[in-house]
PDB file of C-alpha atoms in Angstrom:
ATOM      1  CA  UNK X   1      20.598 -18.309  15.949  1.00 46.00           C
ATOM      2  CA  UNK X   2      20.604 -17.060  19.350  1.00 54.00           C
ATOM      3  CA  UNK X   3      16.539 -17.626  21.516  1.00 64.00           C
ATOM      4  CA  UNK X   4      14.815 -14.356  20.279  1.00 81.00           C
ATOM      5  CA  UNK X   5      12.740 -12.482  22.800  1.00 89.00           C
ATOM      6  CA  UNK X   6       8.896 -13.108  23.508  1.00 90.00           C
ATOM      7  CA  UNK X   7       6.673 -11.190  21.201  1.00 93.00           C
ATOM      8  CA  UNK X   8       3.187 -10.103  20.567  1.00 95.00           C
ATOM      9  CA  UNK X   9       0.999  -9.766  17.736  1.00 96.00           C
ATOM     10  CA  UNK X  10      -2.195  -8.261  17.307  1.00 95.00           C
ATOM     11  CA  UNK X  11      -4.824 -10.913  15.523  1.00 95.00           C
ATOM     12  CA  UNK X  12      -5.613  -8.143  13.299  1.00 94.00           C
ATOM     13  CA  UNK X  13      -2.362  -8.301  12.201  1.00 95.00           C
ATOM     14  CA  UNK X  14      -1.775 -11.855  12.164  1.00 95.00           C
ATOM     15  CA  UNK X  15      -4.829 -12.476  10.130  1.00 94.00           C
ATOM     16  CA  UNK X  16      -4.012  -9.319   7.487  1.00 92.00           C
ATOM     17  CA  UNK X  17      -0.254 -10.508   7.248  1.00 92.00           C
ATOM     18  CA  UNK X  18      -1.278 -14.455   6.840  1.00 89.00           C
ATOM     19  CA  UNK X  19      -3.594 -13.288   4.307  1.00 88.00           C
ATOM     20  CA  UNK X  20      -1.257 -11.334   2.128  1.00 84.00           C
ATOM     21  CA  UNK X  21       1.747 -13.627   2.646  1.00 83.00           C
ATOM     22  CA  UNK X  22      -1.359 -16.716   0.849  1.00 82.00           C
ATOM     23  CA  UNK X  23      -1.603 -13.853  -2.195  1.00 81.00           C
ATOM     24  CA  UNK X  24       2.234 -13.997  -3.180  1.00 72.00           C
ATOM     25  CA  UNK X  25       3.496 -15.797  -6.367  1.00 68.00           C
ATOM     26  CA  UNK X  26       4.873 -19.438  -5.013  1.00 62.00           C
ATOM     27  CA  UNK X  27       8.395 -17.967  -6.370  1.00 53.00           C
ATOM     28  CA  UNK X  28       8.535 -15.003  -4.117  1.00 56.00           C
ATOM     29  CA  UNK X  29       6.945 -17.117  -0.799  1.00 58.00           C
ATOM     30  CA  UNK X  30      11.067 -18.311  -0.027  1.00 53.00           C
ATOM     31  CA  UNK X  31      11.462 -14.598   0.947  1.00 59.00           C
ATOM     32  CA  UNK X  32       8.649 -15.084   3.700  1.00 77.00           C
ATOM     33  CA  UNK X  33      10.398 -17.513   5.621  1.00 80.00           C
ATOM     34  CA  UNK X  34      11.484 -15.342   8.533  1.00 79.00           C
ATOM     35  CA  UNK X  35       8.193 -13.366   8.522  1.00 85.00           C
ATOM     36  CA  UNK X  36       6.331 -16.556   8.489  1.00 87.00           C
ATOM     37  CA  UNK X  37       8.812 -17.971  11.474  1.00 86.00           C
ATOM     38  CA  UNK X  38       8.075 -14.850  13.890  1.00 87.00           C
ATOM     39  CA  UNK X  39       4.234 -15.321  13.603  1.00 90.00           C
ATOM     40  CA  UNK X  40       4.231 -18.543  14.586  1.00 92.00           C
ATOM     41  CA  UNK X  41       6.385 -17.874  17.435  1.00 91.00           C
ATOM     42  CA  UNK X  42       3.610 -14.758  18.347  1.00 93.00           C
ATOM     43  CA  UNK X  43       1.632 -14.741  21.321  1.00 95.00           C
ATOM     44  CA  UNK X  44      -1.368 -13.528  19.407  1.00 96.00           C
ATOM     45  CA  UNK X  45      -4.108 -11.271  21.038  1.00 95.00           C
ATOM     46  CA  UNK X  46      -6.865  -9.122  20.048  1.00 95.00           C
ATOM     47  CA  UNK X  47      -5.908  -5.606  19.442  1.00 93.00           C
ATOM     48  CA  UNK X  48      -7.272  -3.763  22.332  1.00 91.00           C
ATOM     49  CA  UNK X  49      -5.404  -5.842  24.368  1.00 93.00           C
ATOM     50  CA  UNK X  50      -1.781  -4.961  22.750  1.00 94.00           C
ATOM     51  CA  UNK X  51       0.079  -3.011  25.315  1.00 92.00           C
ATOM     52  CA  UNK X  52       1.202   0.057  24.317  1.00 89.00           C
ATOM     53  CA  UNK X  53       5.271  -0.618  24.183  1.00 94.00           C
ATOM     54  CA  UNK X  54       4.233  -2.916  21.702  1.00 97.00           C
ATOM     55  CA  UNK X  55       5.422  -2.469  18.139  1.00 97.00           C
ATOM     56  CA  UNK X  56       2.273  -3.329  15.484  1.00 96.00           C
ATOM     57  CA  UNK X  57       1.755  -2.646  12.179  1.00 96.00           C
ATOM     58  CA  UNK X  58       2.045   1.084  11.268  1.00 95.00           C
ATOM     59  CA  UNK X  59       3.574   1.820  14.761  1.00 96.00           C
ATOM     60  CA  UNK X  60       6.624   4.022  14.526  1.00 97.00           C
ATOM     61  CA  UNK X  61       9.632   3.197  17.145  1.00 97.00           C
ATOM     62  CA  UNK X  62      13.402   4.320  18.206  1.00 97.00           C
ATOM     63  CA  UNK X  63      15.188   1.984  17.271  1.00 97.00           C
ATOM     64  CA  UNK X  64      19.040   1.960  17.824  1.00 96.00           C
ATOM     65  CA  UNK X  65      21.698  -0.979  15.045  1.00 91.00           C
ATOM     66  CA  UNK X  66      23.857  -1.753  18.396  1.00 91.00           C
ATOM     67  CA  UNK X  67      26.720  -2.495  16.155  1.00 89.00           C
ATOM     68  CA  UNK X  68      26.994   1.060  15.349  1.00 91.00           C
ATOM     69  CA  UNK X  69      25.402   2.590  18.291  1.00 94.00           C
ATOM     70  CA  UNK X  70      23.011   4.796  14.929  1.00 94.00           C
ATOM     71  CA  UNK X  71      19.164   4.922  16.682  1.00 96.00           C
ATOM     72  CA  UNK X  72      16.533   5.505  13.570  1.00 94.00           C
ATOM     73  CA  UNK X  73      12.844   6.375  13.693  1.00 96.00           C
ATOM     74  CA  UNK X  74      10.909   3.679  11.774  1.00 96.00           C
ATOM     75  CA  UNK X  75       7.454   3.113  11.165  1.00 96.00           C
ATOM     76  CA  UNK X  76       6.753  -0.602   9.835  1.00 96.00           C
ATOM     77  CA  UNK X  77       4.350  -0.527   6.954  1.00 95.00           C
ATOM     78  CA  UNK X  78       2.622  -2.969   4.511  1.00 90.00           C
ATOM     79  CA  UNK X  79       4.782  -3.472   1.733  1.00 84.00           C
ATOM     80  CA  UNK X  80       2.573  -1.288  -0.588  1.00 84.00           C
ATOM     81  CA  UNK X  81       3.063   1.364   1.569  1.00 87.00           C
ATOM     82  CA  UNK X  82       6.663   1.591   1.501  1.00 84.00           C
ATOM     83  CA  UNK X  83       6.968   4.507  -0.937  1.00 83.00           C
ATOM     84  CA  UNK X  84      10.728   5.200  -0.215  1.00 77.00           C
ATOM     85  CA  UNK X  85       9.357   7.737   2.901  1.00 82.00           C
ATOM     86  CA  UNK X  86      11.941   8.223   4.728  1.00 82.00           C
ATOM     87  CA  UNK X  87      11.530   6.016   8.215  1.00 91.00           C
ATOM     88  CA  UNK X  88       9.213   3.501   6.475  1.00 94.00           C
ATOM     89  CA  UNK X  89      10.284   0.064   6.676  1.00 93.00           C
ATOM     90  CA  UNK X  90       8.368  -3.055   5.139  1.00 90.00           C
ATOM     91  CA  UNK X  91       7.434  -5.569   7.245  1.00 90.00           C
ATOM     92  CA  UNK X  92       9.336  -7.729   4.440  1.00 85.00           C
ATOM     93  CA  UNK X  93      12.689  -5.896   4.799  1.00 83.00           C
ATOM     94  CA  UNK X  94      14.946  -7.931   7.112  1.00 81.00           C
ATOM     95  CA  UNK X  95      14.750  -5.137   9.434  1.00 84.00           C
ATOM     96  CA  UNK X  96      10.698  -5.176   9.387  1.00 89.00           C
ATOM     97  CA  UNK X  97       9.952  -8.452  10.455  1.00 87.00           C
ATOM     98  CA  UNK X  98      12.420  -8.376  13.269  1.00 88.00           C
ATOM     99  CA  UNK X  99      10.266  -5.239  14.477  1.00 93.00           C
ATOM    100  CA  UNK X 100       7.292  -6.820  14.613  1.00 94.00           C
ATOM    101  CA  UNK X 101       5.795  -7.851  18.060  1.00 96.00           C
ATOM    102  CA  UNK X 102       9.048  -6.411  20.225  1.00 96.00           C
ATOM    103  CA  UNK X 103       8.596  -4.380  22.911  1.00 96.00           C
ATOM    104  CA  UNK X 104      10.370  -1.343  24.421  1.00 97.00           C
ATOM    105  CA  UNK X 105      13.611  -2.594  25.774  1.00 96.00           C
ATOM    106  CA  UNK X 106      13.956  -5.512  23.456  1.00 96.00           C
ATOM    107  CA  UNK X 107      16.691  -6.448  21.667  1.00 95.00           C
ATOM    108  CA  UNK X 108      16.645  -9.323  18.511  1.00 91.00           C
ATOM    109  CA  UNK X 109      19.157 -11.034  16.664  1.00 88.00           C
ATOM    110  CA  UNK X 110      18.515 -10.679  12.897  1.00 79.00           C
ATOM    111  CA  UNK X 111      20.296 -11.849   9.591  1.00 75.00           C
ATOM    112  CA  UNK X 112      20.876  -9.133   7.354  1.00 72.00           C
ATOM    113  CA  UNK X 113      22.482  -9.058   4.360  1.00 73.00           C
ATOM    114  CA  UNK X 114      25.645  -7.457   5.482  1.00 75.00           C
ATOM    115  CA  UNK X 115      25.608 -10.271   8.434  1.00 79.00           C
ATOM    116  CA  UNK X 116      23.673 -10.675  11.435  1.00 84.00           C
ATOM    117  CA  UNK X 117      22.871  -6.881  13.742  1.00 86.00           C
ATOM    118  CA  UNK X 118      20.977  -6.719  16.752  1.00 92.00           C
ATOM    119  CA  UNK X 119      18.311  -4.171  16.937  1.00 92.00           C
ATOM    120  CA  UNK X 120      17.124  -2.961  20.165  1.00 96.00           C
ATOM    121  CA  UNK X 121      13.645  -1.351  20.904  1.00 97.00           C
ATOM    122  CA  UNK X 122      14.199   2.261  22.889  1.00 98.00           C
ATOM    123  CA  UNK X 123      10.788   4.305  22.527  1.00 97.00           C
ATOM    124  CA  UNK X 124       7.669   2.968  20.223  1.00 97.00           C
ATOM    125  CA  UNK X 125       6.599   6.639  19.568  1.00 96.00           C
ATOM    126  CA  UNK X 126       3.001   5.685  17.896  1.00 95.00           C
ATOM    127  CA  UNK X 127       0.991   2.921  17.765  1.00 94.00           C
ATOM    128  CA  UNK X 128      -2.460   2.487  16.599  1.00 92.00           C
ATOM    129  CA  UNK X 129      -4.050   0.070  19.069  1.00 87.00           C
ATOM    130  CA  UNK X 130      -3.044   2.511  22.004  1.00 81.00           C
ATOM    131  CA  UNK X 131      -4.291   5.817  19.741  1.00 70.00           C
ATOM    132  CA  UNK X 132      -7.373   4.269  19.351  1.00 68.00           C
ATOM    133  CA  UNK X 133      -7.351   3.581  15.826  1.00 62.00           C
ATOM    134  CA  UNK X 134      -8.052   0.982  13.370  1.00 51.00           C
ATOM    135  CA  UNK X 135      -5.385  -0.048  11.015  1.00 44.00           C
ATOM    136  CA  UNK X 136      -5.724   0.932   7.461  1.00 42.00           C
TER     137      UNK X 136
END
């Protein structure tokens, strides 16, 4: 796999995802493997210090499959949250745990199961730590 880009991870994040990820059946932990990969690879920092092009845990970014040139709106969500809402993706889908930590302008090299796709970050749109919030 081509070197993947720098990213960031809020500890709140890091500590809620290590968490759940320690809750799941041994069977289903396999699927975790790439999830599990990026957060050790995170430079991990407390939330108020995220910057703002930063995608986090319910943040919503433009996104754009360079393969096809399509740009989507997602928000990356717990995977309890993802209700089939249009735009939310689970930090378990493939697509999710590419998304997590990149910032505007950067691109990632992700398996998928129709073959590997780059994503590239355009616009993160919304993200908690900069709007002041906690996450839920």
């Amino acid at each position: 796999m081509p070197t993947q880009p720098a990213i960031i991870v809020s500890s709140l994040d890091y500590e809620r995802l290590a968490a759940w990820m320690e809750r799941l059946p041994a069977q289903d932990k396999t699927t975790l493997a790439a999830l599990e990969a990026e957060l050790e690879r995170a430079e991990v920092v407390d939330p108020e210090n995220i910057p703002a092009g930063i995608i986090t845990m319910n943040s919503t970014a433009r996104v754009r499959i360079e393969q096809s040139g399509e740009e989507k709106l997602l928000t990356l969500v717990y995977p309890n949250q993802a209700d089939g809402t249009a735009g939310h993706v689970s930090i378990l889908a493939p697509i999710g745990a590419a998304l997590l930590g990149l910032a505007e302008g950067q691109s990632i090299d992700w398996p998928t199961l129709a073959g590997q796709t780059r994503l590239t970050v355009l616009e993160v749109i919304y993200q908690p730590e900069a709007a002041g919030e906690l996450h839920r």
